Coordinates of N, CA, C and O in Angstrom, one line a residue:
X633 N -55.3 -14.2 30.4 CA -54.3 -14.9 30.6 C -53.1 -15.3 29.8 O -53.3 -15.1 28.5
X634 N -51.7 -14.8 30.5 CA -51.0 -15.0 29.8 C -50.4 -16.3 28.7 O -50.4 -17.4 29.4
X635 N -50.6 -16.5 27.6 CA -50.2 -17.9 27.0 C -49.3 -18.3 25.6 O -49.1 -19.0 24.8
X636 N -48.5 -17.3 25.5 CA -47.4 -16.9 24.7 C -46.7 -17.9 25.3 O -46.1 -18.5 26.2
X637 N -45.9 -18.0 23.8 CA -44.8 -19.1 23.8 C -43.4 -18.7 24.9 O -42.8 -19.5 25.9
X638 N -43.2 -17.3 25.1 CA -42.3 -17.2 26.1 C -42.6 -17.1 27.5 O -41.9 -17.2 28.0
X639 N -44.0 -17.2 27.6 CA -44.9 -17.2 29.2 C -44.3 -18.4 29.4 O -43.7 -19.2 30.5
X640 N -44.6 -19.7 28.2 CA -44.9 -21.0 28.7 C -43.2 -21.4 29.1 O -43.0 -22.0 29.9
X641 N -42.5 -21.3 28.1 CA -41.2 -21.4 28.2 C -40.9 -20.9 29.8 O -39.8 -21.6 30.8
X642 N -40.8 -19.6 30.4 CA -40.7 -19.2 31.7 C -41.4 -20.1 32.9 O -41.2 -20.3 33.9
X643 N -42.6 -20.4 32.5 CA -43.1 -21.0 33.4 C -42.8 -22.5 33.4 O -42.6 -23.2 34.6
X644 N -42.5 -23.1 32.5 CA -41.8 -24.4 32.4 C -40.7 -24.4 33.1 O -40.2 -25.3 33.9
X645 N -39.7 -23.3 32.6 CA -38.6 -23.1 33.2 C -38.6 -23.3 34.5 O -37.4 -24.1 35.6
X646 N -39.1 -22.4 35.3 CA -39.1 -22.5 36.5 C -39.8 -23.8 37.5 O -39.1 -24.0 38.4
X647 N -40.6 -24.3 36.5 CA -41.0 -25.3 37.5 C -39.9 -26.6 37.6 O -39.5 -27.2 38.3
X648 N -39.3 -26.5 36.2 CA -38.1 -27.5 36.0 C -37.5 -27.3 37.0 O -36.2 -28.1 37.4
X649 N -36.8 -25.8 37.1 CA -35.6 -25.9 37.9 C -35.7 -26.2 39.5 O -35.2 -27.0 40.1
X650 N -37.1 -26.0 39.8 CA -37.5 -26.2 41.3 C -37.4 -27.7 41.4 O -36.8 -28.4 42.3
X651 N -37.9 -28.6 40.6 CA -37.9 -30.2 40.4 C -36.6 -30.6 40.4 O -36.4 -31.6 41.1
X652 N -35.9 -30.0 39.6 CA -34.5 -30.6 39.3 C -33.7 -30.3 40.4 O -32.9 -31.2 40.9
X653 N -33.7 -29.0 41.3 CA -33.0 -28.8 42.8 C -33.6 -29.5 43.5 O -32.9 -29.9 44.1
X654 N -34.8 -30.0 43.8 CA -35.1 -31.0 44.7 C -34.2 -32.3 44.1 O -34.0 -32.9 45.6
X655 N -34.5 -32.7 43.1 CA -33.8 -34.1 43.1 C -32.1 -34.0 43.2 O -32.0 -35.0 43.8
X656 N -31.4 -33.1 42.9 CA -30.5 -33.4 43.1 C -29.7 -32.8 44.1 O -28.9 -33.2 44.6
X657 N -30.3 -32.6 44.7 CA -30.8 -32.0 46.7 C -30.3 -33.5 47.5 O -29.7 -33.2 48.1
X658 N -31.3 -34.6 46.9 CA -31.1 -35.7 47.4 C -29.9 -36.4 47.5 O -29.1 -37.5 47.8
X659 N -28.8 -35.7 46.4 CA -28.0 -36.5 46.4 C -26.8 -35.3 47.1 O -25.6 -35.7 46.6
X660 N -27.0 -34.3 47.9 CA -26.3 -33.6 48.3 C -25.6 -32.5 47.6 O -24.7 -31.9 48.0
X661 N -26.4 -32.1 46.3 CA -25.8 -31.4 45.4 C -26.6 -30.2 45.1 O -28.2 -30.0 45.6
X662 N -26.5 -29.1 44.8 CA -27.3 -28.0 43.9 C -27.1 -27.9 42.7 O -25.5 -28.5 41.8
X663 N -27.7 -27.2 41.7 CA -28.0 -26.9 40.5 C -26.4 -26.5 39.9 O -25.7 -26.7 39.2
X664 N -25.9 -25.4 40.8 CA -24.8 -24.9 40.1 C -23.6 -25.8 40.3 O -22.7 -25.9 39.4
X665 N -23.7 -26.5 41.4 CA -22.7 -27.7 41.5 C -22.4 -28.5 40.0 O -21.4 -29.5 39.5
X666 N -23.6 -29.1 40.1 CA -23.6 -30.0 38.7 C -23.2 -29.4 37.4 O -22.6 -30.1 36.9
X667 N -23.3 -28.1 37.1 CA -23.1 -27.7 35.9 C -21.8 -27.6 36.0 O -20.9 -27.8 35.1
X668 N -20.8 -27.1 36.9 CA -19.4 -26.9 36.8 C -18.7 -28.4 37.1 O -18.1 -28.7 36.0
X669 N -19.7 -29.2 37.6 CA -18.9 -30.6 37.5 C -18.7 -31.3 36.1 O -18.0 -31.7 35.7
X670 N -20.2 -30.9 35.6 CA -20.1 -31.0 33.8 C -18.8 -30.5 33.3 O -18.3 -31.3 32.4
X671 N -18.7 -29.8 33.6 CA -17.9 -28.5 32.8 C -16.6 -29.1 32.9 O -16.0 -29.0 31.8
X672 N -16.0 -29.5 34.1 CA -14.9 -30.2 34.6 C -14.6 -31.0 33.6 O -13.5 -31.7 33.1
X673 N -15.4 -32.3 34.0 CA -15.3 -33.2 33.3 C -15.3 -33.6 32.0 O -14.5 -34.3 31.4
X674 N -16.1 -32.5 31.5 CA -16.2 -32.4 29.7 C -14.6 -32.2 29.3 O -13.9 -32.6 28.4
X675 N -14.1 -31.2 30.1 CA -12.6 -30.9 30.1 C -11.7 -30.4 30.8 O -11.2 -29.8 31.8
X676 N -11.5 -32.1 31.3 CA -10.1 -31.9 32.6 C -9.2 -31.5 32.3 O -8.7 -31.6 31.0
X677 N -8.8 -30.9 33.7 CA -7.4 -29.9 33.7 C -7.7 -28.6 33.3 O -6.8 -27.5 33.4
X678 N -9.0 -27.9 32.6 CA -9.0 -26.7 32.5 C -8.5 -25.8 33.8 O -8.7 -26.7 34.8
X679 N -8.3 -24.6 33.1 CA -8.0 -23.6 34.5 C -9.7 -22.7 34.9 O -10.6 -23.0 34.2
X680 N -9.2 -22.2 36.3 CA -10.3 -21.6 36.6 C -10.6 -20.3 35.8 O -12.1 -20.2 35.8
X681 N -9.6 -19.8 35.4 CA -9.7 -18.2 34.3 C -10.5 -18.6 33.2 O -11.1 -18.2 32.8
X682 N -10.4 -19.8 32.5 CA -10.7 -20.7 30.9 C -12.6 -20.7 32.0 O -13.6 -20.7 31.0
X683 N -12.8 -21.5 33.0 CA -14.0 -21.5 33.4 C -14.9 -20.4 33.7 O -15.9 -20.4 33.3
X684 N -14.3 -19.6 34.2 CA -14.7 -18.4 34.4 C -15.2 -17.2 33.2 O -16.4 -16.8 33.1
X685 N -14.3 -17.5 32.2 CA -14.4 -17.0 30.9 C -16.1 -17.4 30.1 O -16.9 -16.7 29.5
X686 N -15.9 -18.9 30.4 CA -16.8 -19.6 29.6 C -18.3 -19.2 30.4 O -19.2 -19.0 29.9
X687 N -18.2 -19.1 31.8 CA -19.2 -18.6 32.5 C -19.8 -17.4 32.2 O -21.1 -16.9 32.6
X688 N -18.9 -16.6 31.9 CA -18.9 -15.0 31.9 C -19.0 -14.4 32.9 O -20.0 -13.5 33.7
X689 N -18.5 -15.0 34.3 CA -18.1 -14.1 35.5 C -16.7 -14.0 35.9 O -16.0 -14.2 35.5
X690 N -16.5 -13.1 37.1 CA -15.5 -12.8 37.2 C -14.8 -14.2 38.2 O -15.3 -15.0 38.3
X691 N -13.1 -14.1 37.8 CA -12.5 -15.5 38.3 C -12.8 -15.4 39.5 O -13.1 -16.6 40.6
X692 N -12.8 -14.3 40.4 CA -13.0 -14.4 42.0 C -14.4 -15.3 42.0 O -14.7 -16.0 43.3
X693 N -15.9 -15.5 41.0 CA -16.8 -15.9 41.9 C -16.4 -17.5 41.2 O -17.3 -18.2 42.1
X694 N -15.7 -18.0 40.5 CA -15.4 -19.3 40.2 C -14.4 -20.0 41.3 O -14.6 -20.8 41.8
X695 N -13.6 -19.0 41.7 CA -12.9 -19.6 43.0 C -13.8 -20.0 44.5 O -13.8 -21.0 44.7
X696 N -14.5 -19.2 44.4 CA -15.6 -19.7 45.6 C -16.4 -20.8 45.1 O -16.6 -21.5 46.0
X697 N -16.7 -20.8 44.0 CA -18.0 -22.2 44.0 C -17.0 -23.5 43.5 O -17.4 -24.6 44.1
X698 N -15.4 -23.5 43.3 CA -14.8 -24.2 43.0 C -14.3 -24.8 44.7 O -14.5 -26.0 45.1
X699 N -14.2 -23.9 45.7 CA -14.0 -23.9 47.1 C -15.2 -25.1 47.2 O -14.7 -26.0 48.3
X700 N -16.0 -24.4 47.3 CA -17.5 -25.7 47.8 C -17.3 -26.8 47.0 O -17.4 -27.7 47.9
X701 N -17.1 -26.7 46.0 CA -16.9 -28.6 45.3 C -15.2 -29.2 45.9 O -15.7 -30.4 46.1
X702 N -14.6 -28.4 46.4 CA -13.3 -28.9 47.2 C -13.5 -29.6 47.8 O -13.2 -30.7 48.7
X703 N -14.6 -28.7 49.3 CA -14.9 -28.9 50.3 C -15.7 -30.4 50.4 O -15.7 -31.1 51.0
X704 N -16.5 -30.5 49.4 CA -17.2 -31.9 49.2 C -16.5 -32.7 48.7 O -17.4 -34.1 48.6
X705 N -15.4 -32.6 48.6 CA -14.8 -33.9 47.8 C -14.7 -34.1 46.8 O -14.9 -35.4 46.1
X706 N -15.5 -33.2 45.7 CA -16.0 -33.6 44.4 C -15.1 -32.9 43.3 O -15.2 -33.8 42.0
X707 N -14.0 -32.2 43.9 CA -13.5 -31.7 42.5 C -11.9 -31.5 43.5 O -11.7 -31.1 44.7
X708 N -10.8 -31.4 42.6 CA -9.4 -31.4 42.9 C -9.1 -30.4 42.5 O -9.0 -30.3 40.9
X709 N -8.1 -29.7 42.8 CA -7.0 -28.4 42.4 C -5.7 -28.9 42.2 O -5.1 -29.9 43.1
X710 N -4.8 -29.1 41.0 CA -3.5 -29.5 41.3 C -2.9 -28.5 40.1 O -3.5 -27.7 39.0
X711 N -1.3 -27.9 40.7 CA -1.0 -26.9 40.3 C -0.5 -27.4 38.9 O -0.3 -28.3 38.6
X712 N -0.5 -26.7 38.2 CA 0.0 -26.9 36.7 C 1.7 -27.5 36.1 O 2.3 -26.3 37.2
X713 N 1.6 -27.9 35.4 CA 3.0 -28.3 35.5 C 3.6 -27.2 34.3 O 5.3 -27.3 34.6
X714 N 2.8 -26.6 33.8 CA 3.3 -25.4 32.8 C 3.5 -24.0 33.4 O 4.4 -23.3 33.1
X715 N 2.5 -23.8 34.5 CA 2.5 -22.3 35.3 C 2.2 -22.8 36.7 O 1.0 -22.8 36.9
X716 N 3.2 -22.3 37.2 CA 3.2 -23.1 38.8 C 2.1 -22.3 39.2 O 1.7 -22.4 40.6
X717 N 1.6 -21.0 38.9 CA 1.0 -20.3 39.3 C -0.5 -20.2 39.1 O -1.2 -19.5 40.2
X718 N -0.9 -21.2 38.7 CA -2.3 -21.5 38.0 C -2.3 -23.1 38.6 O -1.9 -23.6 38.8
X719 N -3.8 -23.5 38.6 CA -4.2 -24.6 39.0 C -4.8 -25.3 38.2 O -5.9 -24.5 37.2
X720 N -4.9 -26.4 38.1 CA -5.6 -27.2 36.9 C -7.1 -28.3 37.6 O -6.6 -28.3 39.1
X721 N -7.9 -27.9 37.5 CA -9.0 -28.2 37.8 C -9.7 -30.1 37.5 O -9.6 -30.3 36.3
X722 N -10.0 -31.3 38.2 CA -10.2 -32.4 37.6 C -11.4 -32.8 39.0 O -11.0 -32.2 39.8
X723 N -12.1 -33.5 38.1 CA -13.2 -34.2 39.4 C -12.4 -35.4 39.9 O -12.2 -36.0 39.1
X724 N -13.1 -35.5 41.2 CA -12.2 -36.9 41.7 C -13.1 -37.7 42.0 O -14.1 -37.6 40.7
X725 N -13.0 -38.7 42.3 CA -13.5 -40.1 42.6 C -14.8 -39.9 42.5 O -16.1 -40.2 42.3
X726 N -15.2 -39.0 43.9 CA -16.1 -39.1 44.5 C -17.1 -37.9 43.5 O -18.5 -38.3 44.0
X727 N -16.4 -37.0 42.9 CA -17.1 -35.8 41.9 C -17.8 -37.0 40.7 O -18.8 -36.8 40.3
X728 N -17.3 -38.2 40.2 CA -17.3 -39.4 39.2 C -18.7 -40.1 39.8 O -19.6 -40.2 39.1
X729 N -18.7 -40.1 40.9 CA -19.9 -41.2 41.5 C -21.0 -39.9 41.5 O -22.0 -40.5 41.6
X730 N -20.6 -38.6 41.9 CA -22.0 -37.9 42.3 C -22.4 -37.9 40.6 O -23.7 -37.6 40.7
X731 N -21.7 -37.4 39.7 CA -22.4 -37.2 38.1 C -23.1 -38.8 37.8 O -24.1 -38.6 37.3
X732 N -22.3 -39.8 38.0 CA -23.1 -41.1 37.6 C -24.4 -40.8 38.3 O -25.7 -41.4 38.1
X733 N -24.7 -40.7 39.6 CA -25.7 -40.2 40.3 C -27.0 -39.3 39.4 O -28.1 -39.3 39.2
X734 N -26.2 -38.3 39.1 CA -26.9 -36.8 38.6 C -27.5 -37.6 37.1 O -28.3 -37.6 36.7
X735 N -26.9 -38.9 36.5 CA -27.1 -39.2 35.2 C -28.3 -39.6 35.1 O -29.5 -39.5 34.5
X736 N -28.6 -40.6 36.6 CA -30.1 -41.0 36.5 C -30.8 -39.9 36.6 O -32.1 -40.1 36.5
X737 N -30.7 -39.2 38.0 CA -31.8 -38.3 38.3 C -32.4 -37.5 37.1 O -33.2 -37.4 36.7
X738 N -31.3 -37.1 36.0 CA -31.4 -36.0 35.0 C -32.3 -37.0 34.0 O -33.2 -36.3 33.8
X739 N -32.1 -38.4 33.8 CA -32.9 -39.3 32.8 C -34.5 -39.2 33.4 O -35.1 -39.1 32.4
X740 N -34.5 -39.3 34.9 CA -35.9 -39.5 35.3 C -36.5 -37.7 35.4 O -37.9 -38.2 35.0
X741 N -35.5 -37.0 35.4 CA -36.2 -35.4 35.6 C -37.0 -35.4 33.9 O -37.9 -34.6 33.8
X742 N -36.6 -35.7 32.7 CA -36.2 -35.3 31.9 C -37.5 -35.8 31.3 O -38.4 -35.5 30.6
X743 N -37.1 -37.3 31.7 CA -38.9 -38.1 31.3 C -39.9 -37.6 32.1 O -41.1 -37.9 31.3
X744 N -40.1 -37.3 33.4 CA -41.2 -36.9 33.9 C -41.9 -35.4 33.5 O -42.7 -35.4 33.0
X745 N -40.7 -34.5 33.0 CA -41.4 -33.3 32.4 C -41.7 -33.5 31.1 O -42.5 -32.6 31.0
X746 N -41.5 -34.1 30.4 CA -42.1 -34.2 29.2 C -42.3 -35.5 28.5 O -42.9 -36.1 27.7
X747 N -43.1 -36.1 29.8 CA -44.1 -37.3 29.7 C -45.4 -37.0 28.6 O -46.0 -38.3 28.2
X748 N -45.8 -35.8 28.5 CA -46.7 -35.7 27.4 C -46.2 -35.6 26.4 O -47.4 -35.6 25.5
X749 N -45.0 -36.0 26.0 CA -44.4 -35.7 24.5 C -44.1 -37.2 24.0 O -43.6 -37.7 25.1
X750 N -44.2 -37.8 23.1 CA -43.8 -38.6 22.0 C -42.0 -39.0 21.8 O -41.7 -37.4 21.9
X751 N -41.1 -39.8 21.4 CA -40.2 -39.3 21.2 C -39.6 -38.5 20.0 O -38.7 -37.8 20.2
X752 N -40.6 -38.8 19.1 CA -40.4 -38.1 17.5 C -40.8 -36.3 18.4 O -39.8 -35.1 18.0
X753 N -42.0 -36.0 19.3 CA -41.8 -34.4 19.8 C -41.2 -34.2 20.7 O -40.6 -32.9 20.4
X754 N -40.1 -34.7 21.2 CA -39.1 -34.3 22.5 C -38.3 -34.0 21.3 O -37.6 -33.4 21.4
X755 N -38.2 -35.1 20.4 CA -36.3 -34.7 19.8 C -37.1 -33.1 19.0 O -36.1 -32.5 18.7
X756 N -38.0 -32.9 18.3 CA -38.9 -31.6 17.8 C -38.5 -30.7 18.4 O -37.9 -29.5 18.5
X757 N -39.1 -30.7 20.1 CA -38.7 -29.7 20.6 C -37.2 -29.2 21.0 O -36.8 -28.2 21.1
X758 N -36.3 -30.4 21.5 CA -35.2 -30.2 21.2 C -34.2 -29.1 20.2 O -34.0 -28.2 20.8
X759 N -35.1 -30.0 18.9 CA -34.3 -28.8 17.9 C -34.9 -27.8 17.7 O -33.8 -26.9 17.8
X760 N -36.1 -27.0 17.8 CA -36.6 -26.0 18.0 C -36.2 -25.3 19.5 O -35.5 -23.9 18.6
X761 N -35.7 -25.6 20.5 CA -35.5 -24.9 21.6 C -33.7 -24.6 21.3 O -33.4 -23.8 21.4
X762 N -33.1 -25.3 20.4 CA -31.8 -25.4 20.2 C -31.6 -24.0 19.2 O -30.9 -23.6 19.5
X763 N -32.7 -24.2 18.4 CA -32.0 -23.3 17.3 C -32.6 -21.5 17.6 O -32.0 -20.5 17.7
X764 N -33.7 -21.6 19.0 CA -34.1 -20.5 19.7 C -32.7 -19.7 20.1 O -32.6 -18.5 20.3
X765 N -32.0 -21.1 21.1 CA -31.0 -20.3 22.1 C -29.9 -20.0 21.2 O -29.2 -18.8 21.5
X766 N -29.7 -20.7 20.3 CA -28.5 -19.8 19.0 C -29.2 -18.6 18.6 O -28.3 -17.7 18.5
X767 N -29.9 -18.4 18.2 CA -30.8 -16.9 17.3 C -30.3 -16.3 18.7 O -30.0 -15.0 18.5
X768 N -30.3 -16.4 20.1 CA -30.6 -15.7 20.8 C -28.9 -15.3 21.5 O -28.5 -14.1 22.7
X769 N -28.1 -16.1 20.8 CA -27.1 -15.9 21.0 C -26.2 -16.6 22.2 O -25.2 -15.9 23.3
X770 N -27.4 -17.5 23.3 CA -26.6 -18.1 24.7 C -25.5 -19.2 24.1 O -24.9 -19.8 23.3
X771 N -24.5 -18.7 25.2 CA -23.3 -19.7 24.9 C -23.7 -21.4 25.2 O -24.6 -21.7 26.2
X772 N -23.5 -22.3 24.2 CA -23.6 -23.7 24.2 C -23.1 -24.3 25.6 O -22.1 -23.9 25.9
X773 N -24.4 -24.9 26.4 CA -23.9 -25.8 27.6 C -23.6 -24.5 28.8 O -23.3 -25.6 29.7
X774 N -23.8 -23.5 28.9 CA -23.3 -22.8 29.6 C -24.4 -22.1 30.2 O -25.0 -21.1 29.2
X775 N -25.1 -22.0 31.3 CA -26.3 -21.5 31.9 C -25.9 -20.2 32.4 O -25.0 -19.9 33.1
X776 N -26.6 -19.2 31.6 CA -26.6 -18.0 31.9 C -27.0 -17.4 33.8 O -26.9 -16.0 34.2
X777 N -27.6 -18.4 34.1 CA -27.8 -17.9 35.7 C -26.5 -18.0 36.3 O -26.2 -16.9 37.9
X778 N -25.3 -18.5 36.3 CA -24.1 -18.5 37.0 C -23.9 -16.6 36.9 O -23.2 -16.5 38.0
X779 N -24.3 -16.2 36.2 CA -24.1 -14.1 36.4 C -24.7 -13.9 37.5 O -24.3 -12.7 37.8
X780 N -25.5 -14.5 37.7 CA -26.6 -13.5 38.6 C -26.5 -14.3 40.2 O -27.2 -14.2 40.8
X781 N -25.9 -15.5 40.1 CA -26.1 -16.2 41.4 C -25.3 -15.3 42.4 O -24.5 -14.7 42.5
X782 N -25.8 -15.4 44.0 CA -25.3 -15.1 45.3 C -24.0 -15.4 45.4 O -23.4 -16.2 45.0
X783 N -23.0 -14.3 45.5 CA -21.9 -14.2 45.8 C -21.3 -15.6 46.2 O -20.3 -16.0 46.1
X784 N -22.0 -16.2 47.5 CA -21.9 -17.3 48.5 C -23.0 -18.3 47.8 O -23.0 -19.4 48.4
X785 N -23.2 -18.1 46.6 CA -24.1 -19.5 46.3 C -23.8 -20.6 46.1 O -24.5 -21.8 46.4
X786 N -22.4 -21.0 46.2 CA -21.9 -22.1 46.0 C -22.1 -23.1 47.2 O -22.0 -23.9 47.8
X787 N -22.2 -21.9 48.2 CA -22.2 -22.6 50.0 C -23.4 -23.5 50.6 O -23.6 -24.1 51.5
X788 N -24.3 -23.3 49.9 CA -25.6 -23.8 49.8 C -26.6 -24.4 49.1 O -26.2 -24.2 47.6
X789 N -27.6 -25.4 49.4 CA -28.6 -25.5 48.3 C -29.5 -24.8 47.6 O -29.8 -23.8 48.6
X790 N -29.4 -24.7 46.3 CA -30.7 -24.0 45.6 C -31.3 -24.8 44.8 O -31.2 -25.9 44.1
X791 N -32.9 -24.6 45.0 CA -34.0 -25.3 44.5 C -34.4 -24.6 43.4 O -35.0 -25.5 42.2
X792 N -33.8 -24.0 42.7 CA -34.1 -23.1 41.9 C -32.9 -22.5 40.6 O -32.2 -22.6 41.4
X793 N -33.3 -22.2 39.7 CA -32.1 -21.8 38.9 C -32.3 -19.8 38.9 O -32.9 -19.5 39.8
X794 N -30.8 -19.8 38.8 CA -30.7 -18.1 38.9 C -31.7 -17.4 37.9 O -31.5 -17.6 37.1
X795 N -32.2 -16.7 38.7 CA -33.5 -16.4 37.8 C -34.2 -17.0 37.3 O -35.0 -16.8 36.4
X796 N -34.6 -18.1 37.7 CA -36.1 -19.0 37.4 C -35.4 -19.6 36.0 O -35.6 -20.4 35.6
X797 N -35.2 -18.7 35.6 CA -35.0 -18.6 33.7 C -34.9 -20.0 33.3 O -34.1 -20.2 32.9
X798 N -35.7 -20.7 33.4 CA -35.4 -22.0 33.4 C -34.1 -22.5 34.2 O -33.6 -23.2 33.4
X799 N -34.2 -22.2 35.6 CA -33.2 -22.3 36.0 C -32.2 -21.5 35.4 O -31.4 -21.2 35.4
X800 N -32.8 -20.6 34.3 CA -32.0 -20.2 33.2 C -31.3 -21.4 32.3 O -30.4 -21.1 32.1
X801 N -32.2 -21.9 32.1 CA -31.8 -22.9 31.0 C -30.8 -23.9 31.6 O -30.2 -24.2 30.6
X802 N -30.5 -23.9 32.2 CA -29.7 -24.8 32.9 C -28.3 -24.8 32.1 O -27.9 -25.2 31.3
X803 N -27.2 -24.8 33.0 CA -25.6 -24.6 32.8 C -26.2 -26.0 31.6 O -25.4 -26.8 32.1
X804 N -26.6 -26.3 30.9 CA -26.8 -27.7 30.3 C -28.2 -28.3 30.7 O -28.2 -28.5 31.5
X805 N -28.9 -28.0 29.5 CA -30.0 -28.8 29.9 C -30.7 -29.7 29.6 O -31.9 -30.1 29.2
X806 N -29.8 -31.1 29.8 CA -30.3 -32.0 29.2 C -30.2 -33.0 30.0 O -30.0 -32.7 31.3
X807 N -30.0 -33.9 30.3 CA -29.4 -35.0 30.9 C -28.6 -35.6 31.1 O -28.2 -36.6 31.4
X808 N -27.2 -35.4 30.1 CA -26.2 -36.1 29.9 C -25.6 -35.7 31.2 O -25.1 -35.0 31.5
X809 N -24.6 -36.3 32.0 CA -24.5 -36.0 32.8 C -23.0 -35.3 32.9 O -22.4 -35.3 33.4
X810 N -22.5 -35.3 31.7 CA -21.2 -34.8 31.5 C -21.4 -33.9 32.1 O -20.2 -33.1 32.7
X811 N -22.3 -33.9 32.1 CA -22.5 -32.8 32.5 C -23.8 -32.3 32.6 O -24.8 -32.7 32.8
X812 N -24.8 -31.4 32.4 CA -26.0 -31.1 32.5 C -26.2 -29.9 31.4 O -26.0 -29.3 31.5
X813 N -27.0 -30.8 31.0 CA -27.4 -30.3 29.9 C -26.7 -30.0 29.0 O -26.5 -29.1 28.2
X814 N -25.7 -30.6 29.5 CA -24.5 -30.7 29.0 C -24.5 -29.6 28.3 O -24.4 -29.2 27.7
X815 N -24.3 -28.6 28.5 CA -24.9 -27.7 27.5 C -24.6 -28.1 26.5 O -23.7 -27.9 25.7
X816 N -25.6 -28.7 25.7 CA -25.4 -29.4 24.6 C -26.9 -29.6 24.3 O -27.3 -30.7 23.7
X817 N -27.4 -28.8 24.1 CA -28.6 -28.8 23.9 C -29.3 -28.5 24.8 O -29.1 -28.2 25.9
X818 N -31.3 -28.4 25.0 CA -31.7 -28.1 26.0 C -31.9 -29.1 26.8 O -33.0 -29.4 27.4
X819 N -31.2 -29.8 26.8 CA -31.3 -31.2 27.6 C -29.7 -31.5 27.8 O -29.6 -32.5 27.0
X820 N -29.5 -31.3 29.2 CA -28.5 -31.5 29.2 C -28.0 -32.6 30.6 O -28.8 -32.2 30.9
X821 N -26.9 -32.9 30.7 CA -26.6 -33.0 32.1 C -27.0 -32.4 33.0 O -26.8 -32.9 34.0
X822 N -27.4 -31.1 33.1 CA -27.8 -30.8 34.4 C -29.0 -30.9 34.3 O -29.6 -30.2 35.2
X823 N -30.1 -31.4 33.5 CA -31.2 -30.8 33.7 C -32.3 -31.0 32.9 O -32.2 -31.9 32.3
X824 N -32.9 -30.2 32.6 CA -34.0 -30.1 31.9 C -34.5 -28.7 31.1 O -33.8 -27.9 31.5
X825 N -35.3 -29.2 30.2 CA -35.9 -27.5 29.7 C -35.3 -26.5 30.7 O -36.6 -26.3 31.3
X826 N -34.9 -25.7 30.8 CA -35.0 -24.6 31.7 C -34.5 -25.2 32.8 O -35.4 -25.1 33.8
X827 N -33.3 -25.2 33.2 CA -33.1 -26.0 34.4 C -32.1 -25.1 35.1 O -31.5 -24.1 34.7
X828 N -32.0 -24.9 36.4 CA -30.9 -24.0 37.0 C -29.5 -24.2 36.8 O -29.2 -25.4 35.8
X829 N -29.0 -23.2 36.8 CA -27.4 -23.6 36.2 C -27.2 -25.0 36.9 O -27.3 -25.3 37.8
X830 N -26.4 -25.8 36.1 CA -26.0 -27.0 36.4 C -26.8 -27.5 36.3 O -27.0 -28.9 36.2
X831 N -28.3 -27.5 36.0 CA -29.1 -28.1 35.9 C -29.4 -28.7 34.4 O -29.9 -28.9 33.6
X832 N -28.1 -28.4 33.8 CA -28.1 -29.2 32.6 C -28.4 -30.8 32.4 O -28.4 -31.2 32.1
X833 N -28.4 -30.4 33.8 CA -29.2 -32.2 33.6 C -28.4 -32.8 33.5 O -28.8 -34.0 33.1

């Protein structure tokens, strides 16, 4: 029976990603939606190109994901006043309401997932996982799963993370909703330890 830490991280990550996907699905969102909303809310007015650079994907992939959020009324594209060829991204009023719902879901998700640990143990776990993430060269707050999402991933719901990988660590795996996992730790606005993109919880 595999019992190493790496296996446990993968096992818990896949479990957390699936549960988080189910929870945010009740809000009409998919984990990747949550991660993108968080990133835009954290930096209003950012461009699609800068978002693509942070996610490590080609700009056309981000365009498709943002198209999906815009159709849902969660994000607004506004022409840049500095360069009319570019768009600036903002979370809409509907998107802010959605993130408020995500915050509640993410908090419940984190409490449920880590119910076996007390407060001090949770803090220690987050600290240790954060150190591992830094040593592995992961971009803070950005779920690596975006790089492997199907081209039309934004068009439907996903209950797992790209690559399972803890949902692939969730674009922020925590419960802050600013975002998701805010990618500010292993637990962020989108999700929880190992959530799917956007599962930053």
